[in-house]
Amino acid sequence: MERVPRKKAKKDGKRSLLMVTLAVVLCGVAAALFLLQKHPALPEPKPVERHFLSDVEEEALAAVLIAPKGKAAYPLVLTEKGMRLQGREEMPLRENILSDMLYAAGHVEAEIVIGPEGEIEDGRAAFGLAEPALRLVLTEKDGRKTEILFGDAVLQTDPEQYYALSDGVLYTVLAEPVDILFHDMEYLRDFTQPQIQGDLLDRIRVQGEEDILFTYTPDGFQMESPISYPAAQSKMDALLNRLESMAFEAYLGPAAEQDLAALGLEAPRITVTLNQAKSIISGQTTEGENVTLNVGEKEYVLQLGEKIGDTALYVLWKDGVYKASQFLFGFLEEMKAEDYLSQTPMNFTVDR
């Protein structure tokens, strides 16, 4: 795709095995000692040889119940179209996320076995299991069921771990790949990510604490608000890259079905307006014929609402409400006009 007119482009194997084995044993012992220090009433924790609390391939699953704490539980059931949300079988799902979730649910790996629940004087509450952070129930096609409760994260462990209870025995389990199961149901909902092309943007406006406006000229971007001044090329390149990298975490649904006031989107904190220039798409058909397509000017409006803790926020985009990562969108909150002013606004030719 190009703009009209076009812009400027922008050792010893046995010894190694012994050392690895020793490192694994030492890590296990360290973890066990830490657990004993934190919970002196526990039976002696011990590392386990590779052991899975769930060991089920996707093809053997008939249903999966995922119930994160404080969020609606959602069952996935097997249909003619594969695994789908029960009661919402027609809703398109993100197949890559669904596949990752089913793999994580069927491969929960234990790191430390602490002992039978009945031998633990501290009880479930000490491990965040009185009200589990996550309840997972797997139902296989042959009717066999597996239930796992996940509690608190285990402090100071590498790799990261959670306490987990299965068949009356307390373990610690690896956080990877289990973490994906802590998402709510909307995380599965299919949607199209924004596809911003920085080299086609003619106008960028960010309205927050300041009203910052940039327009493209043959000499590069010019700041028009809050003052008229040439913009720094390196800063604008970085901004264009950040805009191109924006992506959403989950689609919550059409704006008309959401409580925009509660999400901070009735009076957004920040509004971003992007104007994309005309462009031409060139390519070939399956028969090898060269074709071109003229694409008209486009305007995109993106609005930022309330934050969700320290890691996420609500976003309104094309009449849809999304959950997005603060890491990918936080730069819009930090923008200051003075940071984009060119330090060399004029060039002079010097004859020697």
CSV table of C-alpha atoms in Angstrom, one decimal:
chain,number,residue,atom,x,y,z
A,1,MET,CA,0.0,0.0,0.0
A,2,GLU,CA,1.4,3.5,-0.8
A,3,ARG,CA,0.3,7.0,-0.1
A,4,VAL,CA,-1.0,9.4,-2.8
A,5,PRO,CA,1.4,11.2,-3.0
A,6,ARG,CA,3.9,8.8,-1.5
A,7,LYS,CA,5.7,9.8,1.7
A,8,LYS,CA,9.4,9.1,2.4
A,9,ALA,CA,9.9,5.6,3.6
A,10,LYS,CA,11.0,5.2,7.1
A,11,LYS,CA,30.5,-27.5,25.7
A,12,ASP,CA,30.9,-30.8,27.4
A,13,GLY,CA,27.4,-32.5,27.3
A,14,LYS,CA,27.7,-34.8,30.3
A,15,ARG,CA,29.1,-32.1,32.5
A,16,SER,CA,26.4,-29.7,31.4
A,17,LEU,CA,23.7,-32.3,32.1
A,18,LEU,CA,25.2,-32.8,35.6
A,19,MET,CA,25.2,-29.1,36.3
A,20,VAL,CA,21.6,-28.7,35.0
A,21,THR,CA,20.4,-31.6,37.2
A,22,LEU,CA,22.2,-30.1,40.2
A,23,ALA,CA,20.6,-26.7,39.6
A,24,VAL,CA,17.1,-28.2,39.4
A,25,VAL,CA,17.6,-30.1,42.7
A,26,LEU,CA,18.9,-27.0,44.4
A,27,CYS,CA,16.0,-24.9,43.1
A,28,GLY,CA,13.6,-27.5,44.4
A,29,VAL,CA,15.3,-27.6,47.8
A,30,ALA,CA,15.3,-23.8,48.0
A,31,ALA,CA,11.6,-23.7,47.2
A,32,ALA,CA,10.8,-26.3,49.8
A,33,LEU,CA,12.8,-24.5,52.5
A,34,PHE,CA,10.9,-21.3,51.6
A,35,LEU,CA,7.6,-23.0,51.9
A,36,LEU,CA,8.5,-24.4,55.3
A,37,GLN,CA,9.7,-21.0,56.5
A,38,LYS,CA,6.4,-19.4,55.4
A,39,HIS,CA,4.2,-22.2,56.7
A,40,PRO,CA,5.9,-24.0,59.6
A,41,ALA,CA,2.8,-26.2,60.2
A,42,LEU,CA,3.2,-27.9,56.8
A,43,PRO,CA,4.3,-31.4,56.2
A,44,GLU,CA,7.8,-31.5,54.6
A,45,PRO,CA,7.4,-30.1,51.0
A,46,LYS,CA,9.4,-31.9,48.4
A,47,PRO,CA,10.0,-31.4,44.7
A,48,VAL,CA,8.2,-33.9,42.4
A,49,GLU,CA,9.4,-35.6,39.3
A,50,ARG,CA,7.4,-34.4,36.4
A,51,HIS,CA,3.7,-34.6,37.4
A,52,PHE,CA,0.6,-33.1,35.9
A,53,LEU,CA,-2.6,-32.4,37.9
A,54,SER,CA,-4.3,-32.5,34.6
A,55,ASP,CA,-3.0,-34.4,31.6
A,56,VAL,CA,-5.7,-34.2,28.9
A,57,GLU,CA,-5.3,-33.4,25.2
A,58,GLU,CA,-7.9,-31.2,23.6
A,59,GLU,CA,-9.2,-34.0,21.5
A,60,ALA,CA,-10.3,-35.9,24.6
A,61,LEU,CA,-12.2,-33.0,26.2
A,62,ALA,CA,-16.0,-32.8,26.3
A,63,ALA,CA,-16.3,-29.7,28.5
A,64,VAL,CA,-14.2,-27.2,30.5
A,65,LEU,CA,-15.5,-25.0,33.2
A,66,ILE,CA,-13.4,-21.9,34.0
A,67,ALA,CA,-14.4,-19.8,37.1
A,68,PRO,CA,-12.0,-16.9,37.9
A,69,LYS,CA,-12.6,-15.3,41.3
A,70,GLY,CA,-14.9,-12.2,41.0
A,71,LYS,CA,-15.9,-13.0,37.4
A,72,ALA,CA,-18.6,-14.9,35.8
A,73,ALA,CA,-17.9,-18.7,35.4
A,74,TYR,CA,-18.1,-19.9,31.8
A,75,PRO,CA,-18.3,-23.4,30.5
A,76,LEU,CA,-16.8,-24.4,27.2
A,77,VAL,CA,-18.6,-27.4,25.6
A,78,LEU,CA,-17.9,-29.6,22.6
A,79,THR,CA,-20.1,-28.8,19.6
A,80,GLU,CA,-20.0,-29.7,15.9
A,81,LYS,CA,-17.9,-26.6,15.5
A,82,GLY,CA,-15.5,-27.6,18.2
A,83,MET,CA,-15.3,-26.1,21.7
A,84,ARG,CA,-17.8,-23.2,22.1
A,85,LEU,CA,-19.2,-21.1,25.0
A,86,GLN,CA,-22.3,-22.8,26.3
A,87,GLY,CA,-25.4,-20.7,25.6
A,88,ARG,CA,-23.4,-18.6,23.1
A,89,GLU,CA,-22.4,-21.3,20.6
A,90,GLU,CA,-22.8,-18.9,17.6
A,91,MET,CA,-20.4,-16.3,19.0
A,92,PRO,CA,-17.1,-16.3,17.0
A,93,LEU,CA,-14.1,-17.0,19.3
A,94,ARG,CA,-10.4,-16.2,18.9
A,95,GLU,CA,-9.3,-19.6,17.9
A,96,ASN,CA,-5.6,-19.1,18.9
A,97,ILE,CA,-6.7,-18.0,22.4
A,98,LEU,CA,-9.2,-20.9,22.7
A,99,SER,CA,-6.4,-23.3,21.8
A,100,ASP,CA,-4.0,-21.8,24.3
A,101,MET,CA,-6.7,-22.0,27.0
A,102,LEU,CA,-7.5,-25.7,26.3
A,103,TYR,CA,-3.9,-26.6,26.3
A,104,ALA,CA,-3.3,-24.8,29.6
A,105,ALA,CA,-6.3,-26.4,31.2
A,106,GLY,CA,-5.1,-29.9,30.2
A,107,HIS,CA,-1.5,-29.4,31.2
A,108,VAL,CA,-1.3,-28.1,34.8
A,109,GLU,CA,2.1,-29.1,36.0
A,110,ALA,CA,3.0,-29.6,39.7
A,111,GLU,CA,6.4,-28.2,40.9
A,112,ILE,CA,6.2,-29.0,44.6
A,113,VAL,CA,4.0,-31.4,46.5
A,114,ILE,CA,3.2,-30.0,49.9
A,115,GLY,CA,1.0,-32.8,51.2
A,116,PRO,CA,-2.5,-34.0,51.9
A,117,GLU,CA,-5.0,-31.3,52.8
A,118,GLY,CA,-5.9,-33.0,56.1
A,119,GLU,CA,-2.3,-32.7,57.4
A,120,ILE,CA,-2.1,-29.0,56.9
A,121,GLU,CA,-2.9,-27.2,60.1
A,122,ASP,CA,-3.1,-23.7,58.5
A,123,GLY,CA,-6.0,-24.8,56.3
A,124,ARG,CA,-7.1,-23.6,52.9
A,125,ALA,CA,-7.3,-19.9,53.8
A,126,ALA,CA,-3.5,-19.6,54.3
A,127,PHE,CA,-3.0,-20.5,50.7
A,128,GLY,CA,-5.8,-18.4,49.1
A,129,LEU,CA,-7.9,-21.6,48.6
A,130,ALA,CA,-10.8,-20.8,50.9
A,131,GLU,CA,-12.1,-18.6,48.1
A,132,PRO,CA,-10.0,-19.8,45.1
A,133,ALA,CA,-8.6,-17.4,42.6
A,134,LEU,CA,-9.6,-19.9,40.0
A,135,ARG,CA,-11.7,-23.1,39.8
A,136,LEU,CA,-11.1,-25.4,36.8
A,137,VAL,CA,-13.2,-28.4,36.0
A,138,LEU,CA,-12.3,-30.7,33.1
A,139,THR,CA,-14.8,-33.3,31.8
A,140,GLU,CA,-13.4,-35.9,29.4
A,141,LYS,CA,-15.4,-37.6,26.7
A,142,ASP,CA,-15.4,-40.9,28.8
A,143,GLY,CA,-17.0,-39.0,31.7
A,144,ARG,CA,-13.9,-38.7,33.8
A,145,LYS,CA,-13.7,-35.3,35.7
A,146,THR,CA,-10.7,-33.4,37.1
A,147,GLU,CA,-11.2,-30.4,39.4
A,148,ILE,CA,-8.3,-28.1,40.4
A,149,LEU,CA,-8.5,-25.1,42.7
A,150,PHE,CA,-5.9,-22.4,42.4
A,151,GLY,CA,-5.0,-20.1,45.3
A,152,ASP,CA,-2.4,-17.4,46.0
A,153,ALA,CA,0.8,-16.9,44.0
A,154,VAL,CA,3.8,-18.4,45.8
A,155,LEU,CA,6.2,-15.6,46.8
A,156,GLN,CA,9.8,-15.5,45.6
A,157,THR,CA,9.7,-18.4,43.2
A,158,ASP,CA,11.3,-18.7,39.8
A,159,PRO,CA,9.6,-19.8,37.7
A,160,GLU,CA,6.4,-18.3,39.1
A,161,GLN,CA,4.0,-20.7,40.8
A,162,TYR,CA,0.5,-20.9,42.4
A,163,TYR,CA,-0.8,-23.0,45.2
A,164,ALA,CA,-3.2,-25.5,43.9
A,165,LEU,CA,-5.4,-28.2,45.4
A,166,SER,CA,-6.4,-31.4,43.5
A,167,ASP,CA,-7.8,-34.7,44.9
A,168,GLY,CA,-7.2,-33.5,48.4
A,169,VAL,CA,-3.5,-32.8,48.0
A,170,LEU,CA,-1.8,-29.4,48.1
A,171,TYR,CA,0.8,-28.5,45.5
A,172,THR,CA,2.5,-25.6,43.9
A,173,VAL,CA,2.0,-25.5,40.1
A,174,LEU,CA,3.8,-23.6,37.4
A,175,ALA,CA,2.1,-20.3,36.5
A,176,GLU,CA,3.0,-20.9,32.8
A,177,PRO,CA,0.7,-21.7,30.9
A,178,VAL,CA,-2.0,-21.5,33.6
A,179,ASP,CA,-2.1,-17.7,33.7
A,180,ILE,CA,-4.3,-17.4,30.6
A,181,LEU,CA,-7.1,-19.2,32.4
A,182,PHE,CA,-7.5,-16.2,34.8
A,183,HIS,CA,-9.0,-14.1,32.1
A,184,ASP,CA,-12.8,-13.5,31.9
A,185,MET,CA,-15.1,-14.9,29.2
A,186,GLU,CA,-14.8,-11.8,27.0
A,187,TYR,CA,-11.2,-12.5,26.4
A,188,LEU,CA,-12.3,-15.3,24.1
A,189,ARG,CA,-14.5,-13.1,21.9
A,190,ASP,CA,-13.3,-12.6,18.4
A,191,PHE,CA,-12.6,-9.1,17.0
A,192,THR,CA,-10.4,-7.3,14.5
A,193,GLN,CA,-7.4,-5.4,15.8
A,194,PRO,CA,-6.7,-1.8,14.7
A,195,GLN,CA,-4.5,-1.6,11.7
A,196,ILE,CA,-3.0,1.9,11.8
A,197,GLN,CA,-0.4,2.7,9.1
A,198,GLY,CA,1.9,5.5,10.3
A,199,ASP,CA,3.2,6.4,6.9
A,200,LEU,CA,-0.3,7.2,5.8
A,201,LEU,CA,-1.3,9.5,8.7
A,202,ASP,CA,-1.9,13.1,7.7
A,203,ARG,CA,-3.2,14.4,11.0
A,204,ILE,CA,-2.9,13.3,14.6
A,205,ARG,CA,-4.8,14.9,17.4
A,206,VAL,CA,-4.5,13.9,21.1
A,207,GLN,CA,-7.0,15.7,23.4
A,208,GLY,CA,-6.3,15.2,27.1
A,209,GLU,CA,-4.7,17.5,29.6
A,210,GLU,CA,-3.4,19.3,26.5
A,211,ASP,CA,-4.9,19.6,23.0
A,212,ILE,CA,-2.0,18.5,20.8
A,213,LEU,CA,-2.4,18.5,17.0
A,214,PHE,CA,0.1,17.5,14.4
A,215,THR,CA,-0.3,17.8,10.6
A,216,TYR,CA,1.9,16.3,7.9
A,217,THR,CA,3.7,18.6,5.4
A,218,PRO,CA,6.2,17.9,2.7
A,219,ASP,CA,8.9,18.9,5.2
A,220,GLY,CA,7.6,16.6,7.9
A,221,PHE,CA,5.1,16.9,10.7
A,222,GLN,CA,4.2,20.3,12.0
A,223,MET,CA,2.7,20.9,15.5
A,224,GLU,CA,-0.4,23.1,15.1
A,225,SER,CA,-1.6,23.1,18.7
A,226,PRO,CA,-1.0,24.2,21.4
A,227,ILE,CA,1.6,26.2,19.4
A,228,SER,CA,2.6,26.3,15.7
A,229,TYR,CA,6.1,24.8,15.5
A,230,PRO,CA,8.1,22.1,13.6
A,231,ALA,CA,7.9,18.7,15.3
A,232,ALA,CA,11.0,16.7,16.1
A,233,GLN,CA,11.4,13.9,13.5
A,234,SER,CA,12.7,11.3,15.9
A,235,LYS,CA,9.8,11.9,18.3
A,236,MET,CA,7.2,11.7,15.6
A,237,ASP,CA,8.8,8.4,14.3
A,238,ALA,CA,8.5,7.0,17.8
A,239,LEU,CA,4.9,8.2,18.1
A,240,LEU,CA,3.9,6.7,14.7
A,241,ASN,CA,5.4,3.3,15.8
A,242,ARG,CA,3.5,3.4,19.1
A,243,LEU,CA,0.2,4.2,17.2
A,244,GLU,CA,0.9,1.3,14.8
A,245,SER,CA,1.5,-1.0,17.8
A,246,MET,CA,-1.8,-0.3,19.5
A,247,ALA,CA,-3.7,-3.6,20.1
A,248,PHE,CA,-6.7,-4.6,22.3
A,249,GLU,CA,-6.8,-7.4,24.9
A,250,ALA,CA,-10.5,-8.2,24.7
A,251,TYR,CA,-13.7,-7.1,23.0
A,252,LEU,CA,-16.5,-6.3,25.5
A,253,GLY,CA,-19.2,-5.7,22.9
A,254,PRO,CA,-21.0,-2.9,21.0
A,255,ALA,CA,-21.0,0.5,22.7
A,256,ALA,CA,-24.8,0.6,22.7
A,257,GLU,CA,-24.9,-2.4,25.0
A,258,GLN,CA,-22.4,-1.0,27.5
A,259,ASP,CA,-22.7,1.3,30.5
A,260,LEU,CA,-20.3,4.0,29.1
A,261,ALA,CA,-20.6,6.2,32.1
A,262,ALA,CA,-19.4,3.4,34.4
A,263,LEU,CA,-16.5,2.7,32.1
A,264,GLY,CA,-15.4,6.3,31.9
A,265,LEU,CA,-16.3,6.5,28.2
A,266,GLU,CA,-19.2,8.9,28.4
A,267,ALA,CA,-16.7,11.6,29.2
A,268,PRO,CA,-13.4,10.1,28.1
A,269,ARG,CA,-10.1,11.1,29.7
A,270,ILE,CA,-8.4,11.2,26.3
A,271,THR,CA,-9.6,11.4,22.7
A,272,VAL,CA,-7.3,10.5,19.8
A,273,THR,CA,-8.3,11.4,16.2
A,274,LEU,CA,-6.3,10.0,13.4
A,275,ASN,CA,-6.7,11.0,9.7
A,276,GLN,CA,-5.3,8.6,7.1
A,277,ALA,CA,-4.5,9.8,3.6
A,278,LYS,CA,-5.7,8.3,0.4
A,279,SER,CA,-3.8,5.3,-0.7
A,280,ILE,CA,-3.5,2.7,-3.4
A,281,ILE,CA,-3.5,-1.1,-2.8
A,282,SER,CA,-1.6,-3.1,-5.4
A,283,GLY,CA,-1.6,-6.8,-5.7
A,284,GLN,CA,-2.4,-9.9,-7.8
A,285,THR,CA,-5.4,-12.1,-8.1
A,286,THR,CA,-5.2,-15.9,-7.7
A,287,GLU,CA,-5.1,-16.0,-11.5
A,288,GLY,CA,-2.0,-13.7,-11.5
A,289,GLU,CA,-3.7,-10.6,-12.8
A,290,ASN,CA,-2.3,-7.3,-11.4
A,291,VAL,CA,-4.9,-5.1,-9.8
A,292,THR,CA,-5.0,-1.8,-7.9
A,293,LEU,CA,-7.6,-0.4,-5.5
A,294,ASN,CA,-8.0,3.2,-4.6
A,295,VAL,CA,-8.7,3.7,-0.9
A,296,GLY,CA,-10.2,7.0,0.3
A,297,GLU,CA,-9.3,9.1,3.2
A,298,LYS,CA,-10.2,7.6,6.6
A,299,GLU,CA,-10.8,9.1,10.1
A,300,TYR,CA,-10.4,7.0,13.2
A,301,VAL,CA,-11.5,8.1,16.7
A,302,LEU,CA,-10.2,6.3,19.8
A,303,GLN,CA,-11.3,7.2,23.3
A,304,LEU,CA,-9.7,6.2,26.6
A,305,GLY,CA,-11.9,5.6,29.7
A,306,GLU,CA,-11.3,4.4,33.3
A,307,LYS,CA,-8.3,2.4,34.2
A,308,ILE,CA,-8.6,-1.2,35.4
A,309,GLY,CA,-6.1,-1.5,38.2
A,310,ASP,CA,-2.6,-0.6,37.1
A,311,THR,CA,-2.4,-2.8,34.0
A,312,ALA,CA,-5.5,-2.1,31.8
A,313,LEU,CA,-8.1,0.4,30.7
A,314,TYR,CA,-11.3,0.7,28.7
A,315,VAL,CA,-11.2,1.9,25.2
A,316,LEU,CA,-14.0,3.0,22.7
A,317,TRP,CA,-13.1,2.3,19.1
A,318,LYS,CA,-15.4,2.1,16.1
A,319,ASP,CA,-18.6,1.8,18.2
A,320,GLY,CA,-17.1,-1.1,20.2
A,321,VAL,CA,-15.8,-1.2,23.8
A,322,TYR,CA,-12.5,-2.9,24.4
A,323,LYS,CA,-10.2,-3.8,27.2
A,324,ALA,CA,-6.6,-2.8,26.5
A,325,SER,CA,-3.2,-3.0,28.1
A,326,GLN,CA,-1.9,0.1,29.9
A,327,PHE,CA,1.5,-0.9,28.5
A,328,LEU,CA,0.4,-0.3,25.0
A,329,PHE,CA,-1.8,2.8,25.5
A,330,GLY,CA,-0.2,4.5,28.5
A,331,PHE,CA,2.0,6.7,26.2
A,332,LEU,CA,-1.1,8.7,25.2
A,333,GLU,CA,-1.5,9.7,28.9
A,334,GLU,CA,2.1,10.9,29.1
A,335,MET,CA,2.2,13.0,26.0
A,336,LYS,CA,3.4,16.6,26.4
A,337,ALA,CA,3.6,19.1,23.6
A,338,GLU,CA,7.0,20.4,24.7
A,339,ASP,CA,8.5,16.9,24.2
A,340,TYR,CA,7.7,17.0,20.5
A,341,LEU,CA,9.3,20.4,19.7
A,342,SER,CA,12.1,20.2,17.2
A,343,GLN,CA,15.5,21.3,18.5
A,344,THR,CA,16.6,22.3,15.0
A,345,PRO,CA,13.6,24.0,13.4
A,346,MET,CA,15.6,25.6,10.6
A,347,ASN,CA,18.4,24.5,8.4
A,348,PHE,CA,20.9,26.9,6.8
A,349,THR,CA,23.2,26.3,3.9
A,350,VAL,CA,26.7,27.5,4.7
A,351,ASP,CA,29.1,28.3,1.8
A,352,ARG,CA,32.7,27.6,2.7
